[in-house]
mmCIF file of C-alpha atoms and ligand atoms in Angstrom:
data_model
loop_
_atom_site.group_PDB
_atom_site.id
_atom_site.type_symbol
_atom_site.label_atom_id
_atom_site.label_comp_id
_atom_site.label_asym_id
_atom_site.label_seq_id
_atom_site.Cartn_x
_atom_site.Cartn_y
_atom_site.Cartn_z
ATOM 1 C CA MET A 1 0.000 0.000 0.000
ATOM 2 C CA ALA A 2 1.285 3.480 -0.791
ATOM 3 C CA LEU A 3 2.142 5.458 2.323
ATOM 4 C CA LEU A 4 -0.371 8.200 1.524
ATOM 5 C CA CYS A 5 -3.133 5.550 1.581
ATOM 6 C CA GLN A 6 -2.202 4.574 5.126
ATOM 7 C CA ILE A 7 -2.115 8.221 6.096
ATOM 8 C CA GLN A 8 -5.567 8.712 4.581
ATOM 9 C CA GLN A 9 -6.935 5.588 6.265
ATOM 10 C CA ARG A 10 -5.577 6.258 9.755
ATOM 11 C CA TYR A 11 -8.111 7.710 12.142
ATOM 12 C CA SER A 12 -8.572 7.850 15.887
ATOM 13 C CA VAL A 13 -10.183 4.575 16.888
ATOM 14 C CA ARG A 14 -12.149 4.991 20.092
ATOM 15 C CA SER A 15 -13.914 1.616 20.123
ATOM 16 C CA TYR A 16 -12.082 -1.713 19.963
ATOM 17 C CA GLN A 17 -12.931 -5.366 19.435
ATOM 18 C CA LYS A 18 -12.018 -7.807 22.212
ATOM 19 C CA ARG A 19 -9.880 -9.695 19.674
ATOM 20 C CA PRO A 20 -6.248 -9.668 20.817
ATOM 21 C CA VAL A 21 -3.463 -8.271 18.660
ATOM 22 C CA GLU A 22 -1.259 -11.028 17.283
ATOM 23 C CA LYS A 23 2.314 -11.051 18.694
ATOM 24 C CA GLU A 24 3.805 -10.676 15.204
ATOM 25 C CA LYS A 25 1.634 -7.672 14.368
ATOM 26 C CA LEU A 26 2.471 -5.998 17.661
ATOM 27 C CA ALA A 27 6.161 -6.640 17.013
ATOM 28 C CA THR A 28 5.885 -5.095 13.533
ATOM 29 C CA VAL A 29 4.176 -1.991 14.913
ATOM 30 C CA LEU A 30 6.878 -1.625 17.576
ATOM 31 C CA GLU A 31 9.574 -2.145 14.927
ATOM 32 C CA ALA A 32 8.172 0.812 12.991
ATOM 33 C CA GLY A 33 8.624 2.925 16.122
ATOM 34 C CA ARG A 34 12.129 1.586 16.711
ATOM 35 C CA LEU A 35 13.215 2.647 13.226
ATOM 36 C CA ALA A 36 11.978 6.234 13.630
ATOM 37 C CA PRO A 37 14.498 9.081 13.560
ATOM 38 C CA SER A 38 15.387 11.019 16.708
ATOM 39 C CA ALA A 39 17.487 14.116 17.419
ATOM 40 C CA SER A 40 21.178 13.072 17.273
ATOM 41 C CA ASN A 41 19.847 9.524 17.021
ATOM 42 C CA THR A 42 19.708 9.359 20.814
ATOM 43 C CA GLN A 43 16.640 7.082 20.809
ATOM 44 C CA ASP A 44 15.896 8.258 24.322
ATOM 45 C CA TRP A 45 12.503 6.632 24.239
ATOM 46 C CA ARG A 46 11.084 3.674 26.085
ATOM 47 C CA PHE A 47 7.759 1.941 25.468
ATOM 48 C CA VAL A 48 5.774 0.074 28.105
ATOM 49 C CA VAL A 49 3.404 -2.308 26.319
ATOM 50 C CA VAL A 50 0.408 -2.854 28.570
ATOM 51 C CA GLN A 51 -1.714 -5.916 27.726
ATOM 52 C CA ASP A 52 -2.737 -7.081 31.208
ATOM 53 C CA ALA A 53 -6.470 -6.324 31.489
ATOM 54 C CA ALA A 54 -6.207 -5.387 35.174
ATOM 55 C CA VAL A 55 -3.480 -2.840 34.465
ATOM 56 C CA ARG A 56 -5.400 -1.429 31.496
ATOM 57 C CA LYS A 57 -8.400 -1.021 33.784
ATOM 58 C CA GLN A 58 -6.260 0.935 36.229
ATOM 59 C CA LEU A 59 -5.202 3.240 33.418
ATOM 60 C CA VAL A 60 -8.808 4.272 32.647
ATOM 61 C CA PRO A 61 -9.206 6.727 35.566
ATOM 62 C CA ALA A 62 -5.635 7.928 34.974
ATOM 63 C CA ALA A 63 -6.658 8.683 31.393
ATOM 64 C CA ASN A 64 -9.571 10.955 32.193
ATOM 65 C CA ASN A 65 -11.993 8.000 32.303
ATOM 66 C CA GLN A 66 -11.725 7.390 28.568
ATOM 67 C CA ALA A 67 -13.419 3.989 28.411
ATOM 68 C CA PHE A 68 -11.603 2.771 25.291
ATOM 69 C CA VAL A 69 -8.345 2.789 27.263
ATOM 70 C CA GLY A 70 -9.720 -0.239 29.110
ATOM 71 C CA GLU A 71 -11.185 -1.821 25.963
ATOM 72 C CA ALA A 72 -8.179 -1.667 23.629
ATOM 73 C CA PRO A 73 -6.183 -4.891 24.011
ATOM 74 C CA VAL A 74 -2.893 -2.987 23.942
ATOM 75 C CA ILE A 75 -1.885 0.363 25.403
ATOM 76 C CA ILE A 76 1.623 1.489 24.488
ATOM 77 C CA VAL A 77 2.881 3.926 27.101
ATOM 78 C CA CYS A 78 5.407 6.141 25.354
ATOM 79 C CA CYS A 79 8.115 7.632 27.568
ATOM 80 C CA GLY A 80 11.057 10.002 27.190
ATOM 81 C CA ILE A 81 14.045 9.139 29.382
ATOM 82 C CA ASN A 82 16.056 12.317 28.739
ATOM 83 C CA PRO A 83 13.636 15.243 28.947
ATOM 84 C CA ALA A 84 16.512 17.656 29.708
ATOM 85 C CA TYR A 85 18.011 17.342 26.214
ATOM 86 C CA THR A 86 17.279 20.502 24.266
ATOM 87 C CA MET A 87 18.249 21.017 20.654
ATOM 88 C CA ARG A 88 20.230 24.077 19.527
ATOM 89 C CA CYS A 89 16.944 25.556 18.263
ATOM 90 C CA GLY A 90 15.685 25.650 21.833
ATOM 91 C CA GLN A 91 13.122 22.876 21.508
ATOM 92 C CA PRO A 92 13.265 19.929 23.898
ATOM 93 C CA ALA A 93 13.759 16.877 21.713
ATOM 94 C CA TYR A 94 11.931 14.216 23.675
ATOM 95 C CA ALA A 95 8.327 15.012 22.806
ATOM 96 C CA ILE A 96 9.222 15.520 19.138
ATOM 97 C CA ASP A 97 11.157 12.245 19.006
ATOM 98 C CA LEU A 98 8.336 10.368 20.693
ATOM 99 C CA ALA A 99 5.771 11.889 18.350
ATOM 100 C CA ILE A 100 7.689 10.647 15.316
ATOM 101 C CA ALA A 101 7.978 7.136 16.735
ATOM 102 C CA ILE A 102 4.293 7.112 17.628
ATOM 103 C CA ASP A 103 3.300 8.317 14.182
ATOM 104 C CA HIS A 104 5.396 5.558 12.574
ATOM 105 C CA MET A 105 3.547 3.055 14.753
ATOM 106 C CA THR A 106 0.105 4.426 13.911
ATOM 107 C CA LEU A 107 0.781 4.128 10.185
ATOM 108 C CA GLN A 108 2.240 0.626 10.459
ATOM 109 C CA ALA A 109 -0.847 -0.319 12.468
ATOM 110 C CA VAL A 110 -3.032 0.646 9.497
ATOM 111 C CA GLU A 111 -0.945 -1.625 7.289
ATOM 112 C CA GLU A 112 -1.594 -4.459 9.780
ATOM 113 C CA GLY A 113 -5.357 -3.837 9.725
ATOM 114 C CA LEU A 114 -5.203 -2.360 13.226
ATOM 115 C CA GLY A 115 -6.429 0.909 14.679
ATOM 116 C CA THR A 116 -4.847 3.331 17.117
ATOM 117 C CA CYS A 117 -5.668 6.405 19.120
ATOM 118 C CA TRP A 118 -3.217 8.903 20.545
ATOM 119 C CA ILE A 119 -4.053 9.679 24.166
ATOM 120 C CA GLY A 120 -2.727 12.910 25.598
ATOM 121 C CA SER A 121 -5.479 13.330 28.137
ATOM 122 C CA PHE A 122 -3.989 11.542 31.139
ATOM 123 C CA ASP A 123 -2.477 12.262 34.537
ATOM 124 C CA GLU A 124 1.239 11.648 34.207
ATOM 125 C CA ASP A 125 1.858 11.014 37.911
ATOM 126 C CA GLN A 126 -0.966 8.488 38.120
ATOM 127 C CA VAL A 127 0.393 6.627 35.083
ATOM 128 C CA ARG A 128 3.886 6.710 36.618
ATOM 129 C CA VAL A 129 2.637 5.157 39.854
ATOM 130 C CA ILE A 130 0.564 2.454 38.120
ATOM 131 C CA LEU A 131 3.470 1.336 35.934
ATOM 132 C CA GLY A 132 6.431 2.080 38.217
ATOM 133 C CA ILE A 133 7.908 4.649 35.838
ATOM 134 C CA PRO A 134 10.761 6.682 37.406
ATOM 135 C CA ALA A 135 10.133 10.325 38.355
ATOM 136 C CA ASP A 136 12.775 11.668 35.935
ATOM 137 C CA THR A 137 11.120 9.981 32.933
ATOM 138 C CA ARG A 138 8.308 11.843 31.147
ATOM 139 C CA VAL A 139 5.242 9.970 30.014
ATOM 140 C CA VAL A 140 4.603 11.690 26.701
ATOM 141 C CA GLU A 141 1.609 9.852 25.313
ATOM 142 C CA LEU A 142 -0.416 6.677 25.569
ATOM 143 C CA LEU A 143 -1.249 4.855 22.346
ATOM 144 C CA ALA A 144 -4.255 2.550 22.165
ATOM 145 C CA LEU A 145 -3.873 -0.312 19.676
ATOM 146 C CA GLY A 146 -6.309 -2.980 18.552
ATOM 147 C CA TYR A 147 -8.861 -4.057 15.999
ATOM 148 C CA PRO A 148 -11.358 -1.254 15.348
ATOM 149 C CA ASN A 149 -14.964 -1.688 16.315
ATOM 150 C CA ASP A 150 -16.101 1.513 14.623
ATOM 151 C CA THR A 151 -15.897 3.177 11.232
ATOM 152 C CA PRO A 152 -13.949 6.273 10.200
ATOM 153 C CA LYS A 153 -15.557 9.657 9.749
ATOM 154 C CA PRO A 154 -14.435 11.964 6.941
ATOM 155 C CA LYS A 155 -11.275 13.847 7.832
ATOM 156 C CA ASN A 156 -11.714 17.425 8.951
ATOM 157 C CA ARG A 157 -8.555 19.256 7.902
ATOM 158 C CA LEU A 158 -7.643 22.770 6.819
ATOM 159 C CA PRO A 159 -6.908 23.163 3.106
ATOM 160 C CA LEU A 160 -3.236 23.332 2.107
ATOM 161 C CA LYS A 161 -3.541 26.925 0.952
ATOM 162 C CA GLN A 162 -4.489 27.953 4.487
ATOM 163 C CA ILE A 163 -1.498 26.299 6.136
ATOM 164 C CA VAL A 164 1.318 26.560 3.574
ATOM 165 C CA CYS A 165 3.047 29.572 2.041
ATOM 166 C CA TYR A 166 6.078 29.715 -0.183
ATOM 167 C CA ASP A 167 9.372 31.588 0.067
ATOM 168 C CA ARG A 168 8.223 34.033 2.741
ATOM 169 C CA TRP A 169 5.545 34.404 5.421
ATOM 170 C CA THR A 170 2.454 35.627 3.593
ATOM 171 C CA PHE A 171 -0.182 34.529 6.073
ATOM 172 C CA THR A 172 -2.539 37.284 7.160
HETATM 173 C C1 LIG B 1 -1.032 14.550 20.708
HETATM 174 C C2 LIG B 1 -2.444 14.023 20.565
HETATM 175 C C3 LIG B 1 -3.191 13.767 21.708
HETATM 176 C C4 LIG B 1 -4.486 13.240 21.584
HETATM 177 N N1 LIG B 1 -5.183 12.893 22.716
HETATM 178 C C5 LIG B 1 -6.399 12.306 22.598
HETATM 179 C C6 LIG B 1 -7.100 11.836 23.746
HETATM 180 O O1 LIG B 1 -6.653 11.934 24.881
HETATM 181 N N2 LIG B 1 -8.301 11.234 23.549
HETATM 182 C C7 LIG B 1 -8.844 11.066 22.310
HETATM 183 O O2 LIG B 1 -9.931 10.496 22.209
HETATM 184 N N3 LIG B 1 -8.202 11.496 21.207
HETATM 185 C C8 LIG B 1 -6.988 12.103 21.320
HETATM 186 N N4 LIG B 1 -6.306 12.499 20.189
HETATM 187 C C9 LIG B 1 -6.902 12.284 18.868
HETATM 188 C C10 LIG B 1 -7.276 13.601 18.175
HETATM 189 O O3 LIG B 1 -8.440 14.131 18.750
HETATM 190 C C11 LIG B 1 -7.465 13.276 16.679
HETATM 191 O O4 LIG B 1 -6.249 12.830 16.146
HETATM 192 C C12 LIG B 1 -7.936 14.466 15.873
HETATM 193 O O5 LIG B 1 -9.230 14.873 16.290
HETATM 194 C C13 LIG B 1 -8.012 14.142 14.372
HETATM 195 O O6 LIG B 1 -8.841 13.029 14.132
HETATM 196 P P1 LIG B 1 -8.291 11.690 13.468
HETATM 197 O O7 LIG B 1 -7.143 11.190 14.314
HETATM 198 O O8 LIG B 1 -9.461 10.744 13.496
HETATM 199 O O9 LIG B 1 -7.827 12.005 12.071
HETATM 200 C C14 LIG B 1 -5.033 13.024 20.298
HETATM 201 C C15 LIG B 1 -4.259 13.269 19.164
HETATM 202 C C16 LIG B 1 -2.985 13.746 19.288
HETATM 203 C C17 LIG B 1 -2.149 13.943 18.044
#
């Protein structure tokens, strides 16, 4: 499948089948994250793959009571282990690096017939306690993964001409 097709087909899946994700498919999704680029290739990311139903249930209140967090058979907890590293441009690298890895995983998931949803609405300290994540590690995002139990809605995106200009800033 052409990459743009996967990009077009990816959507936020907020309802999941009980069907588990096959080990091989999960490994392929994680491999896509592993191969992502990172600033200075530091790869300062760690991923806690939560499949235990009891632990997933604990994550629901930590994730603003979003029910699908308990329904999705896999929650990938995406962490940055070096939040102090800032690039010369002034941006901390960890959240950017994690976002790239997560995006790779979401697109590979489409290729595997799986759905995902980024979850930024969560209490970091609660997630840390539940999973035993050290205090100096940032929990950047949770990623739900599983077989979709819903259907995509049309994408709502700004047109290119509203978000792109050429050669100089011409936005009004
Ligand atoms: C960084 C980030 C955090 C998000 N957090 C949540 C979340 O906590 N809960 C949720 O249901 N969707 C969450 N989303 C999904 C967005 O709402 C969704 O991507 C956006 O509305 C576009 O829809 P689409 O993903 O279906 O194309 C998040 C997306 C991103 C990129």
